[in-house]
mmCIF file of C-alpha atoms and ligand atoms in Angstrom:
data_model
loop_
_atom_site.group_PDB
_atom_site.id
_atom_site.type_symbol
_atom_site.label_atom_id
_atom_site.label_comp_id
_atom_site.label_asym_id
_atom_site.label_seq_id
_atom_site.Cartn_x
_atom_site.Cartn_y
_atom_site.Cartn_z
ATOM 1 C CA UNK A 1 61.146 13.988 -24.413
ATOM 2 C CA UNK A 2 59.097 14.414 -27.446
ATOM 3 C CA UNK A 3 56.227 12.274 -28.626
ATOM 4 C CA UNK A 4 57.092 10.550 -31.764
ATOM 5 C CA UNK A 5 55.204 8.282 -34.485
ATOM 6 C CA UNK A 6 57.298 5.566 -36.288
ATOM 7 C CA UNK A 7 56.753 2.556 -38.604
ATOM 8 C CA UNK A 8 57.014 -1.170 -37.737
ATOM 9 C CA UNK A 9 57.244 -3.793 -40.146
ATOM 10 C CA UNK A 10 56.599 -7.793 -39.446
ATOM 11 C CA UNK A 11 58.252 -8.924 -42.043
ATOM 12 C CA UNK A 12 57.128 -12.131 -43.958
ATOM 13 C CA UNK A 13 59.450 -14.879 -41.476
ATOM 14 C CA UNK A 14 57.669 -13.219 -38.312
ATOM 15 C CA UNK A 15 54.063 -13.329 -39.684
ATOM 16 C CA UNK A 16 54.924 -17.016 -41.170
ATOM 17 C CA UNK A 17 55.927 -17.913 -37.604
ATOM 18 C CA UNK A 18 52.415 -16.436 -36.283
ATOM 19 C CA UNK A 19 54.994 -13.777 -33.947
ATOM 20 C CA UNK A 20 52.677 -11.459 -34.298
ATOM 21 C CA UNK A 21 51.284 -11.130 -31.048
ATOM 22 C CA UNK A 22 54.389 -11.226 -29.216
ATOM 23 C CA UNK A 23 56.056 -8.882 -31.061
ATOM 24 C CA UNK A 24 53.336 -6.131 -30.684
ATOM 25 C CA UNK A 25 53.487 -7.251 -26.804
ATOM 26 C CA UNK A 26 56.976 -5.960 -26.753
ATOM 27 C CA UNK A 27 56.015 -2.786 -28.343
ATOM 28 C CA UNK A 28 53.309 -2.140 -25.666
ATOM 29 C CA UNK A 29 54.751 -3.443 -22.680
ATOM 30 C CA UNK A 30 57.922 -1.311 -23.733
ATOM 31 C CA UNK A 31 55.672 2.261 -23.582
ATOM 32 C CA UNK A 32 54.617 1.835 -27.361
ATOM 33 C CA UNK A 33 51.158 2.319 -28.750
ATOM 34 C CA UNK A 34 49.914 1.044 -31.485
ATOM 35 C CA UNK A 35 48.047 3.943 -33.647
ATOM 36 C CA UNK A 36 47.114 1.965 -36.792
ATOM 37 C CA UNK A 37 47.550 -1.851 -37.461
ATOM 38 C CA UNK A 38 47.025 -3.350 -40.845
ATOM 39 C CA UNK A 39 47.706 -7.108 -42.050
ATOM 40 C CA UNK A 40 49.093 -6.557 -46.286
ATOM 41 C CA UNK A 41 50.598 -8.245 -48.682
ATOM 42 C CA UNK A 42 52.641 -6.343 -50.501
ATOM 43 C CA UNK A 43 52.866 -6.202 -54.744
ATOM 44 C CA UNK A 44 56.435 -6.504 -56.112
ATOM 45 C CA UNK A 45 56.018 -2.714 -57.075
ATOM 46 C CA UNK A 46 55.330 -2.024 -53.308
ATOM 47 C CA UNK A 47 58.298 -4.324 -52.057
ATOM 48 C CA UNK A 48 60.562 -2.273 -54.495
ATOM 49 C CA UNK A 49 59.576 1.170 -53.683
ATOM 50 C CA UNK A 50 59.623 0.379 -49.664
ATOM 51 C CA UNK A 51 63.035 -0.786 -50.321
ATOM 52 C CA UNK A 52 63.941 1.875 -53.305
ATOM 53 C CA UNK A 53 66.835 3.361 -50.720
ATOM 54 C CA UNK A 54 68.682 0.206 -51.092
ATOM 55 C CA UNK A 55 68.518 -0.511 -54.965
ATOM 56 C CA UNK A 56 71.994 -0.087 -55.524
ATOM 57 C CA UNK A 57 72.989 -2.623 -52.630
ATOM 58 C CA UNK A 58 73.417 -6.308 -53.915
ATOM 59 C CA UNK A 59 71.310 -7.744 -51.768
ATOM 60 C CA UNK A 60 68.167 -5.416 -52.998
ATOM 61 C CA UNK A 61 66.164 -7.978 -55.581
ATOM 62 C CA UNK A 62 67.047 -10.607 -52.975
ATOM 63 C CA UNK A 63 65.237 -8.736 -50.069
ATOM 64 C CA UNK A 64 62.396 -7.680 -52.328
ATOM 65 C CA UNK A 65 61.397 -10.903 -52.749
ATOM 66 C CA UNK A 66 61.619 -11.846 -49.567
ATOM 67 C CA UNK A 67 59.200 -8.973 -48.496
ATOM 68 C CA UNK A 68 56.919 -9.769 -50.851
ATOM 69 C CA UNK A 69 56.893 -13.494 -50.164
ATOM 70 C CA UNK A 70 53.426 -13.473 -47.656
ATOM 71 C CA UNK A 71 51.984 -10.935 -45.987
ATOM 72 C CA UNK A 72 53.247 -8.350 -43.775
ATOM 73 C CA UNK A 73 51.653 -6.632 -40.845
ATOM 74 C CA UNK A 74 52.399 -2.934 -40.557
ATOM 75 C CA UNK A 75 51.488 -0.741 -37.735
ATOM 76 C CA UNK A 76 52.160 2.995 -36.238
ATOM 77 C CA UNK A 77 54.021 3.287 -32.922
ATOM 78 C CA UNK A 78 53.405 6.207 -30.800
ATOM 79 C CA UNK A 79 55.275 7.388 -27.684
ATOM 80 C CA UNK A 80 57.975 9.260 -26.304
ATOM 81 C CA UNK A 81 61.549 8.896 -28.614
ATOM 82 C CA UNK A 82 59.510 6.447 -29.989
ATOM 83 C CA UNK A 83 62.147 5.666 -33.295
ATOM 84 C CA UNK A 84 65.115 5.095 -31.000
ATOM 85 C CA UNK A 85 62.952 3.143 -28.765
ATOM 86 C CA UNK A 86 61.704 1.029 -30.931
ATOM 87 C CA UNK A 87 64.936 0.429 -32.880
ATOM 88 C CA UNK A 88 66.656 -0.605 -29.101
ATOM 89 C CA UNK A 89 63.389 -2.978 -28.572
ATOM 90 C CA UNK A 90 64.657 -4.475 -32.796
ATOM 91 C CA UNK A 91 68.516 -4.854 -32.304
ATOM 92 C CA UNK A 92 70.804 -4.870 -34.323
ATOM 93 C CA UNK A 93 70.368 -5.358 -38.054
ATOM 94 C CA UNK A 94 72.150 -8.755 -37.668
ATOM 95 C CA UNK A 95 70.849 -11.114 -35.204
ATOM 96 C CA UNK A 96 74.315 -12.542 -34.562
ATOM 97 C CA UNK A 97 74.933 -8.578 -33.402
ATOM 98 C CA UNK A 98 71.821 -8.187 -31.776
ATOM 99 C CA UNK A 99 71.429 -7.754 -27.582
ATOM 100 C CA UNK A 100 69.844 -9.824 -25.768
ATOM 101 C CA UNK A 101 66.229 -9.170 -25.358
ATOM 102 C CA UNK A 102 65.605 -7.540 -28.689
ATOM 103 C CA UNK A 103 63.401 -8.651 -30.958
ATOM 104 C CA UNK A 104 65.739 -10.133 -33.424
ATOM 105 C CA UNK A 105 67.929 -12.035 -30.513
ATOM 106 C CA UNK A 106 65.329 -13.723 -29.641
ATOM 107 C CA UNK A 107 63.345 -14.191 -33.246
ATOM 108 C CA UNK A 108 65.048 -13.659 -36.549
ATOM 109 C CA UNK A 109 66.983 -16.317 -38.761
ATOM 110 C CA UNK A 110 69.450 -14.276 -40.636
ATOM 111 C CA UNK A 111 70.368 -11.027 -41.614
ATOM 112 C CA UNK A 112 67.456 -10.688 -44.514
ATOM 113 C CA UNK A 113 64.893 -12.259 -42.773
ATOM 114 C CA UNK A 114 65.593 -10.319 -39.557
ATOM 115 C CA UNK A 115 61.631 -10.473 -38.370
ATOM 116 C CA UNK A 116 61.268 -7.026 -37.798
ATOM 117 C CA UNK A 117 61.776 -3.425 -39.558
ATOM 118 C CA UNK A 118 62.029 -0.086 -38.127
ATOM 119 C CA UNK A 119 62.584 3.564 -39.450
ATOM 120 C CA UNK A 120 65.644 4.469 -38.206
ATOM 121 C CA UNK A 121 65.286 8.625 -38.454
ATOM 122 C CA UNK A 122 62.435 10.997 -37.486
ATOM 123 C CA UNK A 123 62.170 11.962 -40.761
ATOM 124 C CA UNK A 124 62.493 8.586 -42.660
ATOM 125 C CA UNK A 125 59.863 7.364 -40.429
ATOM 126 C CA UNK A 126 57.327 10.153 -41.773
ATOM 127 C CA UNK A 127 57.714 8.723 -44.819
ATOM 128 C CA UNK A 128 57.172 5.190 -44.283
ATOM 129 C CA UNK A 129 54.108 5.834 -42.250
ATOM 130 C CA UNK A 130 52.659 7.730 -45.018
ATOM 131 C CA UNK A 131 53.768 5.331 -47.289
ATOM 132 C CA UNK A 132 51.089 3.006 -45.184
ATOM 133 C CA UNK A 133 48.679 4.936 -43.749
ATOM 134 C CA UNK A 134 46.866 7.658 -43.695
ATOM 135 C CA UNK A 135 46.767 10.629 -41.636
ATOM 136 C CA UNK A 136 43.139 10.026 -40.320
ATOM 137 C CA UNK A 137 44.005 6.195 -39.549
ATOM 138 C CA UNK A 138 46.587 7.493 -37.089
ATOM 139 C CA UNK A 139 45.761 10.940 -35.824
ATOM 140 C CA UNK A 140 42.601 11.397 -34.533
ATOM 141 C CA UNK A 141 42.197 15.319 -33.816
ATOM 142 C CA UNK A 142 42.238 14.653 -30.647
HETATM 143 P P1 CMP B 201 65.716 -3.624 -42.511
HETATM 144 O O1 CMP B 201 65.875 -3.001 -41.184
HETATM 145 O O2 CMP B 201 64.329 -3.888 -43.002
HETATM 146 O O3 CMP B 201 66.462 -2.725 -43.607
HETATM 147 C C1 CMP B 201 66.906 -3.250 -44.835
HETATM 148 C C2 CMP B 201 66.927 -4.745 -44.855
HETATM 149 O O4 CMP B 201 67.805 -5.305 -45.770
HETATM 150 C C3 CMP B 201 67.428 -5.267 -43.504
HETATM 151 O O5 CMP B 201 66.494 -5.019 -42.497
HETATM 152 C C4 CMP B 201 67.668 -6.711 -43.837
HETATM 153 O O6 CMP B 201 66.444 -7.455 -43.929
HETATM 154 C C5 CMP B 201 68.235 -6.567 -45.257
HETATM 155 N N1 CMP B 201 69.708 -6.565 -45.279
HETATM 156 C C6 CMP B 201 70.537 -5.652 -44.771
HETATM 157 N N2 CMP B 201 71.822 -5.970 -45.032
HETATM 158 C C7 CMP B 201 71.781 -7.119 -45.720
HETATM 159 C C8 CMP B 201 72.774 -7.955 -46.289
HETATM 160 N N3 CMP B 201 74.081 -7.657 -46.189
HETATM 161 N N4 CMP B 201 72.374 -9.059 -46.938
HETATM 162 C C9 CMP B 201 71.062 -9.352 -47.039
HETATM 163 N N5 CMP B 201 70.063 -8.588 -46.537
HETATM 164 C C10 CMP B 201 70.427 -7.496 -45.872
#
């Protein structure tokens, strides 16, 4: 299998609900490692442009301002298939969908404020960790 990187957002409900540390325990004790960690809150302009895919959806100026509400906490994820392992670890989108033992079973209120976000492609993931961090926060030439 190949050695992935992929972004994870605690979203404003799980940071609120100080789910921090449990949530970054399931990332670890599920073969994750956590690269780069940062706490943030985000600008409206941020929200937005994190969120720009989803503009045209109706729900878009709802879920901005959710996101921007308090702060985030944003962190790398390294390890083998790491984006479909950590979107198994999430569930589904929609709590009510989710499996048990995901993250948003066992955590999230609603389909916005779903605790957790995830890239959900190899490629969309390189852009949301670069929309975070940067290359020598994560990679260390090593
Ligand atoms: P996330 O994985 O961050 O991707 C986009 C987010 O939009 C999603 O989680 C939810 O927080 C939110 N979302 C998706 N669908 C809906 C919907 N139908 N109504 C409200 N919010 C939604």
């Amino acid at each position: 299998m190949a050695i992935e990187r992929t972004l994870s957002m605690i979203k404003p409900d799980g940071v609120e609900r100080n789910l921090v540390g449990v949530i970054l325990s399931h990332y670890e004790a599920g073969g994750l490692r956590i690269k780069a960690l940062r706490r943030q809150q985000l600008s409206l302009a941020q929200g937005r442009a994190f969120y720009a895919v989803h503009k045209k959806r109706p729900f878009y100026e709802e879920l901005v301002n959710y996101i921007v509400r308090s702060p985030v906490v944003v962190s790398v994820l390294e390890g083998d298939n790491a984006v479909t392992k950590h979107r198994h670890m999430m569930g589904a989108t929609n709590p009510e969908e989710a499996a048990a033992d995901t993250i948003r079973k066992k955590y999230a209120q609603s389909l916005q404020e779903n605790t957790v976000h995830g890239s959900d492609s190899l490629e969309n993931a390189a852009w949301e960790v670069s929309f975070f961090f940067a290359l020598s926060e994560y990679d260390y030439f090593n």
